[in-house]
Short mmCIF file of C-alpha atoms in Angstrom, two decimals:
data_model
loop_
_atom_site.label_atom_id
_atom_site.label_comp_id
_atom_site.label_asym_id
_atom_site.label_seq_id
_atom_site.Cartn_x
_atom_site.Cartn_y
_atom_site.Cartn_z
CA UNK A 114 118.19 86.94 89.45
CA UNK A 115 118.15 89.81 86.38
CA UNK A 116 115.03 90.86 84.57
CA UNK A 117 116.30 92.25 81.14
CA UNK A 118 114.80 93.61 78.50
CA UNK A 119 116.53 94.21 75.06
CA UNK A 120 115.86 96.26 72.08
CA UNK A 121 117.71 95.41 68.52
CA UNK A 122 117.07 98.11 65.82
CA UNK A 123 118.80 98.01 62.82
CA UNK A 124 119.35 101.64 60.93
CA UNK A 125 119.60 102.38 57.60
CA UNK A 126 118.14 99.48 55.99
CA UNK A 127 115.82 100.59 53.39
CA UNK A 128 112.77 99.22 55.19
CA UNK A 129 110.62 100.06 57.83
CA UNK A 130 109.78 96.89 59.07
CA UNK A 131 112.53 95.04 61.47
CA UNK A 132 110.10 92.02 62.57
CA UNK A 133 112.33 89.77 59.98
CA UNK A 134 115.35 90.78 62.32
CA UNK A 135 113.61 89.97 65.04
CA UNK A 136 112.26 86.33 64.07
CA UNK A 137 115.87 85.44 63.26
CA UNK A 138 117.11 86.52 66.76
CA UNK A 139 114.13 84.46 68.16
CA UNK A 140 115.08 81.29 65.89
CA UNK A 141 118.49 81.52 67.83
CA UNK A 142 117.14 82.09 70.67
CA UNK A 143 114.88 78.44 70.40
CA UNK A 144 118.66 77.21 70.70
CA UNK A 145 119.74 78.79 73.77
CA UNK A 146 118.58 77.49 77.34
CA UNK A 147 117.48 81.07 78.78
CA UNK A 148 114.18 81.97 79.75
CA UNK A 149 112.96 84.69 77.89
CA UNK A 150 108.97 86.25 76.46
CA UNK A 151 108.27 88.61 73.08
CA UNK A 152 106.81 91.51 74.10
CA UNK A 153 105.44 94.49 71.94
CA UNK A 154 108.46 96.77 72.11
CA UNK A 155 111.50 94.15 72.49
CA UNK A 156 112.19 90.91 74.42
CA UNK A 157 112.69 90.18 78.21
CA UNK A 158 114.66 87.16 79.89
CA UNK A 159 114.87 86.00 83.42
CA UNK A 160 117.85 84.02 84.59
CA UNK A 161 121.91 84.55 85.29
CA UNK A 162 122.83 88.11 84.09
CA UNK A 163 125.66 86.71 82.32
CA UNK A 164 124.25 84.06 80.97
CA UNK A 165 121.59 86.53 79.59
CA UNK A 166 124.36 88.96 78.23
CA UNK A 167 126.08 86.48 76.53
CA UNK A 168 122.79 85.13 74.47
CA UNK A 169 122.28 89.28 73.81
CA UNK A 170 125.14 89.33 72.83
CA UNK A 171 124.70 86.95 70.06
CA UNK A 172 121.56 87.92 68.68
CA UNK A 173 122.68 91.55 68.92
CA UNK A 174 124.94 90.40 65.42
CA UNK A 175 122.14 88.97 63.79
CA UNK A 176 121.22 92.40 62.12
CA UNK A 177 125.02 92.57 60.84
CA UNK A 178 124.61 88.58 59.18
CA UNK A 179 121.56 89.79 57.07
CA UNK A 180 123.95 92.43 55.81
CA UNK A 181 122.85 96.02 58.29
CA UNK A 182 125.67 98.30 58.80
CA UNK A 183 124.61 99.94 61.88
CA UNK A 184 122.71 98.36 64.75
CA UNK A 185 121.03 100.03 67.83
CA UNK A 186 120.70 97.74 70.98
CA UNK A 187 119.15 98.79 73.94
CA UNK A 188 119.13 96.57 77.24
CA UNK A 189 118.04 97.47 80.22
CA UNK A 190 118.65 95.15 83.58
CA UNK A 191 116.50 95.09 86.13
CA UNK A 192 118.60 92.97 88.76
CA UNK A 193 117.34 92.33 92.35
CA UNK A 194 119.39 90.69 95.18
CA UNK A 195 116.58 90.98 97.96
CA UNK A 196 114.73 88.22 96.55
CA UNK A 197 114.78 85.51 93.65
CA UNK A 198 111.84 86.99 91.41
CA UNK A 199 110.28 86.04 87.80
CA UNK A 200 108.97 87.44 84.86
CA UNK A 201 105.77 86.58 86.42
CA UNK A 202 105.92 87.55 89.75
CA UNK A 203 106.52 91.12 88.97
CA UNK A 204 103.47 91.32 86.85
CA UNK A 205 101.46 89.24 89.79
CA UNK A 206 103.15 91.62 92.42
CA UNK A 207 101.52 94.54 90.61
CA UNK A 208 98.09 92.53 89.74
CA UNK A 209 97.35 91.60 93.33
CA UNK A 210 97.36 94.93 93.89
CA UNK A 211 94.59 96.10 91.84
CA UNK A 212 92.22 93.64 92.76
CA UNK B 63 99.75 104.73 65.26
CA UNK B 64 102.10 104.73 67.96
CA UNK B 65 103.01 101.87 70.37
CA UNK B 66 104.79 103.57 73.21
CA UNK B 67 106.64 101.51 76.37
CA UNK B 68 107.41 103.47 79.42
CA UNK B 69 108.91 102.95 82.75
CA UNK B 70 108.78 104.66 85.94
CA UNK B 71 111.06 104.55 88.94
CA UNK B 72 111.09 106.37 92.23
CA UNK B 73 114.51 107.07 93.77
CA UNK B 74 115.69 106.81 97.37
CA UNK B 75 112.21 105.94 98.56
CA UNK B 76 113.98 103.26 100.87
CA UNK B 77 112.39 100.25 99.38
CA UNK B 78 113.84 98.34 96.72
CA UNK B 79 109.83 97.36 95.59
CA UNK B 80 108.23 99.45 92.99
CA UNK B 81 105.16 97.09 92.59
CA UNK B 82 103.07 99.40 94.75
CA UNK B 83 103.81 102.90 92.62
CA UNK B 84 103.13 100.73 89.48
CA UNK B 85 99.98 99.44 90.96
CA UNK B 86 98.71 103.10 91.53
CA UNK B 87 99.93 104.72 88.19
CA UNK B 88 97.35 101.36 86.74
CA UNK B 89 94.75 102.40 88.70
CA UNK B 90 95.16 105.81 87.03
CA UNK B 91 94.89 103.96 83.86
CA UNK B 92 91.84 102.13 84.43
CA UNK B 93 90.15 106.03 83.70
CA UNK B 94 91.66 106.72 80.88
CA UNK B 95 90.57 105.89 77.34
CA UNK B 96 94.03 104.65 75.89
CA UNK B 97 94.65 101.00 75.39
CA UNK B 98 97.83 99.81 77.68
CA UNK B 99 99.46 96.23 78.86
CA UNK B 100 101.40 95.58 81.51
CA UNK B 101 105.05 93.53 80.84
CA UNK B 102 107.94 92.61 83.26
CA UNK B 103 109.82 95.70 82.47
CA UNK B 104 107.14 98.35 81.50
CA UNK B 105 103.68 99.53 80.08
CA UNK B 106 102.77 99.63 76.49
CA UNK B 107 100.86 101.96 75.39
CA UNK B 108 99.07 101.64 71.87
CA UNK B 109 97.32 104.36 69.92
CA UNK B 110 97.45 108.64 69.43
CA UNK B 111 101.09 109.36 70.18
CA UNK B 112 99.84 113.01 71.72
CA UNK B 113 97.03 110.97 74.15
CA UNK B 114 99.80 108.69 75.11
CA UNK B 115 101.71 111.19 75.94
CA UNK B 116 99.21 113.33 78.49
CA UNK B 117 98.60 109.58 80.02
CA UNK B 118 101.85 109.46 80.13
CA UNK B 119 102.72 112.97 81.77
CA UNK B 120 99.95 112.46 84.47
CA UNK B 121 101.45 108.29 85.84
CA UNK B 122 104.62 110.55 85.96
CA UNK B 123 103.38 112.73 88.85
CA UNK B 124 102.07 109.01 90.54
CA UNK B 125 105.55 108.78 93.00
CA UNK B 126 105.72 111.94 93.54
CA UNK B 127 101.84 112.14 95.39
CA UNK B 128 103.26 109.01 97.48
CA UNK B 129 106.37 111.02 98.73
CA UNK B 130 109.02 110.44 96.24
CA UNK B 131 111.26 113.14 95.64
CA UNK B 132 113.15 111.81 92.67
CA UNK B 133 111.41 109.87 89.49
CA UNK B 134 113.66 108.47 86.56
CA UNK B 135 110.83 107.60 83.57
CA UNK B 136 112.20 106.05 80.15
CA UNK B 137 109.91 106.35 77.28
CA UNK B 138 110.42 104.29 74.26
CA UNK B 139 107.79 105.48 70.73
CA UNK B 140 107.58 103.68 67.77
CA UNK B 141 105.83 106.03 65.84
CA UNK B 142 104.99 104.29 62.72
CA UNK B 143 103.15 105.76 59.72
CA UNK B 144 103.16 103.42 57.05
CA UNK B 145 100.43 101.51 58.11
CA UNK B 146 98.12 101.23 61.03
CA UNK B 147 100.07 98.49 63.27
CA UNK B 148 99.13 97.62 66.64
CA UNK B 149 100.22 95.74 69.93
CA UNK B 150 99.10 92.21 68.56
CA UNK B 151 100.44 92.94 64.78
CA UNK B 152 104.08 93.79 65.74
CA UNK B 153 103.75 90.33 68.25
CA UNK B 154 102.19 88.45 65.18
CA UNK B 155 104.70 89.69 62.32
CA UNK B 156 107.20 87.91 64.49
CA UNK B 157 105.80 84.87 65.63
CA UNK B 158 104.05 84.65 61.74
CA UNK B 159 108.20 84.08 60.68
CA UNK B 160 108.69 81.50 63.49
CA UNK B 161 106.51 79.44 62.23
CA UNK C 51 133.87 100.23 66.43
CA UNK C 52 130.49 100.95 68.79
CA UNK C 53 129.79 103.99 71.18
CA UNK C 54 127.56 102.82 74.06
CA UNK C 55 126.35 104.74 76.86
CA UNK C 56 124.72 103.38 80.65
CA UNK C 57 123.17 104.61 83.24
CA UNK C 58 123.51 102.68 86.67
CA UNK C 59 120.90 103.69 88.97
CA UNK C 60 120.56 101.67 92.88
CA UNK C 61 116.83 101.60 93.67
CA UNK C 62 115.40 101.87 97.47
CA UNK C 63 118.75 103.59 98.75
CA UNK C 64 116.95 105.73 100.56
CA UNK C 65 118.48 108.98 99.22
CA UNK C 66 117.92 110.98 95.78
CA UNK C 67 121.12 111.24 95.24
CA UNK C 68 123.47 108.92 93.24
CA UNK C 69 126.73 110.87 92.27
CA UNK C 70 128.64 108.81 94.87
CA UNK C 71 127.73 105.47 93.05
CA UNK C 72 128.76 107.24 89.75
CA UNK C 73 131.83 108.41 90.98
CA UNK C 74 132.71 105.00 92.38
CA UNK C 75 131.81 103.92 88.79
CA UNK C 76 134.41 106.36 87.48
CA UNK C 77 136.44 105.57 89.97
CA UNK C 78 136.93 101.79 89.05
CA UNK C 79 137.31 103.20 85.27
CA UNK C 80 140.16 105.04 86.16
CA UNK C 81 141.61 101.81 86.06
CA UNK C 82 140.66 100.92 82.71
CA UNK C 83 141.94 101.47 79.13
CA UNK C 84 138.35 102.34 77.41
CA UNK C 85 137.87 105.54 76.36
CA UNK C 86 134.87 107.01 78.15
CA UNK C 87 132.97 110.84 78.87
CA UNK C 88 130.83 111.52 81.45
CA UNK C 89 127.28 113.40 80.29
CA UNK C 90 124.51 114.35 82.95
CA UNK C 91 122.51 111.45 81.91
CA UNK C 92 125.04 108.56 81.62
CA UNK C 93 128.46 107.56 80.78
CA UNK C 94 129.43 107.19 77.38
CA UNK C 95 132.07 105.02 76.05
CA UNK C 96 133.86 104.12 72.33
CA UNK C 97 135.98 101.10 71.29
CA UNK C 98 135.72 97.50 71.25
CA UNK C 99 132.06 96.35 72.24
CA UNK C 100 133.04 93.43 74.17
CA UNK C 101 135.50 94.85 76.09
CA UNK C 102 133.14 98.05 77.06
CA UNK C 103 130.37 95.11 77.90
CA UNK C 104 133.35 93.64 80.14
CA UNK C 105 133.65 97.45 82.03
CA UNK C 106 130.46 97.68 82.08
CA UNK C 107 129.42 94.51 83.60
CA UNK C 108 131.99 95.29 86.35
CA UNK C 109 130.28 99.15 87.22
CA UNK C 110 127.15 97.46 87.52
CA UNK C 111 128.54 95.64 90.47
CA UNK C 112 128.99 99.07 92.23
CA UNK C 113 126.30 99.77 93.90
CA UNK C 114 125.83 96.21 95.23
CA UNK C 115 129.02 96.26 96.70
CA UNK C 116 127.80 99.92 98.51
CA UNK C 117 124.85 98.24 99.78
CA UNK C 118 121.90 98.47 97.64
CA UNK C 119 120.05 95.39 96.78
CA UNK C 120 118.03 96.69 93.27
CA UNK C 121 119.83 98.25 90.22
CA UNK C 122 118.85 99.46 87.02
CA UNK C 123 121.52 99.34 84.45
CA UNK C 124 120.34 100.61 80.57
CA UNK C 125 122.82 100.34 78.33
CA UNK C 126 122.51 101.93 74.66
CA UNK C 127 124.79 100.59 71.81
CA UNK C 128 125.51 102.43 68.97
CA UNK C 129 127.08 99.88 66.58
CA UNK C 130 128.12 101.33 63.42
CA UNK C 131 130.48 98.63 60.89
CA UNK C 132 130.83 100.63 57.71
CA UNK C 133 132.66 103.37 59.70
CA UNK C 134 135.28 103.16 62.20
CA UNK C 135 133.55 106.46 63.78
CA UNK C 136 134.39 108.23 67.40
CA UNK C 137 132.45 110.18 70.47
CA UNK C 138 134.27 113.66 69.08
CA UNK C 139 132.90 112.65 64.84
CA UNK C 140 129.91 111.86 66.25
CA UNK C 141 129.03 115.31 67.81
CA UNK C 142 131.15 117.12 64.67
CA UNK C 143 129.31 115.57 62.25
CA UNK C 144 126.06 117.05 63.67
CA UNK C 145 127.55 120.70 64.17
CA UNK C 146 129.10 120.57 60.97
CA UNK C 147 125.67 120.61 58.88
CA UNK C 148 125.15 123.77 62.02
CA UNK C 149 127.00 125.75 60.38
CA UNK D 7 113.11 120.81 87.47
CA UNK D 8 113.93 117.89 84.97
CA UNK D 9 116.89 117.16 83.05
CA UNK D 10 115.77 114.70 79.94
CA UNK D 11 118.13 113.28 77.47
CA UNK D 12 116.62 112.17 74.01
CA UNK D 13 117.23 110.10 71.17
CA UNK D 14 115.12 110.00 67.65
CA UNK D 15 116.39 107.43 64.74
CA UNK D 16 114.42 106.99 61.83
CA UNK D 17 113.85 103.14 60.73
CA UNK D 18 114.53 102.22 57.04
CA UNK D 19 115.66 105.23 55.15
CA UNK D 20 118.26 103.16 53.37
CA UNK D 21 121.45 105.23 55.15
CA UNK D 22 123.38 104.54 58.53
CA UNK D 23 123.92 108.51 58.63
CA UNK D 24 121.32 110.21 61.20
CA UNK D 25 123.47 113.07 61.03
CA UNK D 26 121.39 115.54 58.83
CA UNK D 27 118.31 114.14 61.00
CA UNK D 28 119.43 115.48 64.16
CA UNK D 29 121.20 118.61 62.72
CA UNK D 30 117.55 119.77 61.47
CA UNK D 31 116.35 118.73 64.88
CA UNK D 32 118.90 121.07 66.20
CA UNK D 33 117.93 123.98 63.89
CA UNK D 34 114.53 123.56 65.33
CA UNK D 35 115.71 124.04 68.44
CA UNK D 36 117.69 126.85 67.81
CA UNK D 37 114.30 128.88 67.53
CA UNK D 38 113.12 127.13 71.11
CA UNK D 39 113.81 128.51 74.76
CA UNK D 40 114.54 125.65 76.38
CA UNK D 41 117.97 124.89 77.22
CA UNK D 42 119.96 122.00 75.31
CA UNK D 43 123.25 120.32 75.16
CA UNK D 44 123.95 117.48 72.30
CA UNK D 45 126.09 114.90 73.27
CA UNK D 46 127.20 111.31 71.63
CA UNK D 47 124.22 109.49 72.24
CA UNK D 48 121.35 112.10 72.27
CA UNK D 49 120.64 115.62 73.19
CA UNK D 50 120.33 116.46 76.70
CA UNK D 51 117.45 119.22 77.52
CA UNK D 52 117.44 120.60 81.47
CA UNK D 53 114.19 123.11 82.46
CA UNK D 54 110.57 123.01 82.75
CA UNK D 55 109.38 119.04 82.59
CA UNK D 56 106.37 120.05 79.72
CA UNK D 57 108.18 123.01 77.79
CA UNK D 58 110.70 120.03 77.33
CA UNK D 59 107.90 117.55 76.40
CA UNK D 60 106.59 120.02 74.23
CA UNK D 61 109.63 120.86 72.20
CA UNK D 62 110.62 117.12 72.15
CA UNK D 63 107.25 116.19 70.76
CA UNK D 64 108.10 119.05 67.68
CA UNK D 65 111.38 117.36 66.76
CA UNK D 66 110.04 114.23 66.87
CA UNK D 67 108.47 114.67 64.04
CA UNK D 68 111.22 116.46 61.56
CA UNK D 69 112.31 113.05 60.38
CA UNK D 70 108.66 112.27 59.00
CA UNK D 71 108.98 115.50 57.58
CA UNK D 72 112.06 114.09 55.89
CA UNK D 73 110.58 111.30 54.29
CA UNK D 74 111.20 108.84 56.75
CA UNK D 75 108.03 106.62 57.83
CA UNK D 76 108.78 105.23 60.67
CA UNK D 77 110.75 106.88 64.06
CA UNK D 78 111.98 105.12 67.17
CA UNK D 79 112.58 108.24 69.87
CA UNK D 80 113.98 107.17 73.47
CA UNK D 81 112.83 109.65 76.14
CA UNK D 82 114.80 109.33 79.71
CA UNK D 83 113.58 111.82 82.49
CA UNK D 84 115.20 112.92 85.52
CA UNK D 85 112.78 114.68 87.44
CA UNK D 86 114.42 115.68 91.01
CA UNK D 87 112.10 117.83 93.21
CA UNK D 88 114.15 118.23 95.95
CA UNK D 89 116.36 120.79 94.69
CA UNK D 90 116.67 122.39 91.79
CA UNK D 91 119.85 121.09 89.82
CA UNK D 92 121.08 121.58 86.42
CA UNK D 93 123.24 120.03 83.60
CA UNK D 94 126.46 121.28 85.05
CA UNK D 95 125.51 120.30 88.80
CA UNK D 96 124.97 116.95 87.96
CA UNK D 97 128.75 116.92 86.16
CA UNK D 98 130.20 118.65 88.93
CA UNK D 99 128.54 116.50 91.51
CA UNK D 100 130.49 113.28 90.25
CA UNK D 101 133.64 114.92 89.44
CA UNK D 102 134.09 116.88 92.86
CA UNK D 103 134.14 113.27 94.40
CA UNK D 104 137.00 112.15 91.96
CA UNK D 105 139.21 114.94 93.13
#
C-alpha cells in the first residue's frame, strides 16, 4: 500500500495562479478509480503504486494540453510493506497520540 | 502570506513508524501561535513565512531529543504576494472550478 | 526531454547510513541506457520521462529487496517542451550569466 | 552538520527560463560564507544548519525582487549528527562501493 503525494506546477505561464491547472487534473481524476484527497499544497492517493503512477502520470500532461511549456512535478511515495495503512490511519495514528 | 508543508523523518531509528516523532513535534505546536494542519504526508503551515520558519527550525530538533541521529526534513513554501491567500482559499479556488 | 531527480531513502533500518542502498541503486543503473549523475542529495537523470519513471520505479524496489519494510521515494521532474535541454545546459546556462 | 539542497521557481512570470533567477541567487551567494555547489536540479549548501537557513531565506526572496509575485522554494535537509560529513563524503561514500 503507497501513500503519495504529488505536486504539478506549471512555469512560465504569465499567471500566478495554477488552481485552473489543478481543477482540470481533478476533473480527470473524477474518471479514474484511485483513491485520492486535495490538500493545501498538492494531492495525495492511497492504493497500488502503479496504479497511482500511472493516473500521475496523466494528469502530470494536463499543464502541457492548456498550452504550458515547462511543468514541475513533484511526487513523493510514502510506501509501507509492514502493514496495509490509509490516508486516514496515518493521521489517526498521530491523533491518538495527542489525546 | 505563506502556506508552507513540511515533513520530517528520522533515519535508522529501527522502526519503520514515525507516528510517535510526529505526535511530539504537534505537541510542540499546540504552544506556538502559527496556524498548522495535519495531512497524510505532512504539516501545513499558514501565515509569516519567517515565524514558520523558527516553528519550523525548533519540530526539526523533535527526533533528535528522542535519540535519532539522522533527520531528513523537506520543506515546500508557497510564498505568495499578490494577495492574501490562505489554507481554505487555495482548497476553495479548486473545488470553486469543480463545480 | 525532462531532467528528474529522486531520492530513495529506507526508513526504520536501524542505521544512519544509506550509501549501500544508493549504490545498489547505481548498481542496477549500470545496467541501464538513461543518462544519469549522482549529486549528494539525489540522483539526477535526463531523457525520455517514461522510461526514467520505468528506472526509477525499479530503484525504488531496492531497499525492499535489502530488507527494509518503509521507503520514501521523492521524485522531482523538470519537464521542459519548448527546449530539448540537458543536465550539462542546465548548469551552463546558470554560470554563463556568472560570468 | 547539514547538507541541504534547494530549489526556488517563480510562478507566472510569462518565461520557462529560471536561468537569470538562480544566476542572481548565485551572485548573492557569492558574497555569503557558507559553502555551495549548484547542480541540475537545485543548489546544494553543506555547513552550519541556520547559517544555511539564513542565507536560503535571503535568496528566496531575489525573485520578488525581480518582479515575480509568487515563489515556490523546495527545502530538503540532511541533518546527520553522528559524524560530521560533507558534500564530497557523501559522493565518495556511494562510489567507493561501486568500485
Amino acid at each position: 500500500m503507497a501513500i503519495v503525494e504529488v505536486t504539478i506546477v506549471p512555469l512560465g505561464t504569465g499567471s500566478t495562479s495554477i488552481s485552473s491547472y489543478v481543477a482540470k487534473c481533478h476533473r480527470l481524476l473524477k474518471e479514474e478509480k484511485v483513491k485520492y484527497q486535495l490538500t493545501p499544497m498538492g494531492t495525495v492517493f492511497e492504493g497500488d503504486l502503479d496504479e497511482i503512477l500511472m493516473v500521475i502520470r496523466k494528469i502530470h500532461e494536463v499543464p502541457f494540453n492548456e498550452g504550458a511549456m515547462r511543468v514541475s512535478t513533484s511526487i513523493k511515495i510514502d510506501d509501507r510493506r509492514d502493514k496495509k495503512g490509509s490516508i486516514e490511519e496515518k493521521i489517526k495514528s498521530v491523533e491518538d497520540k495527542l489525546e
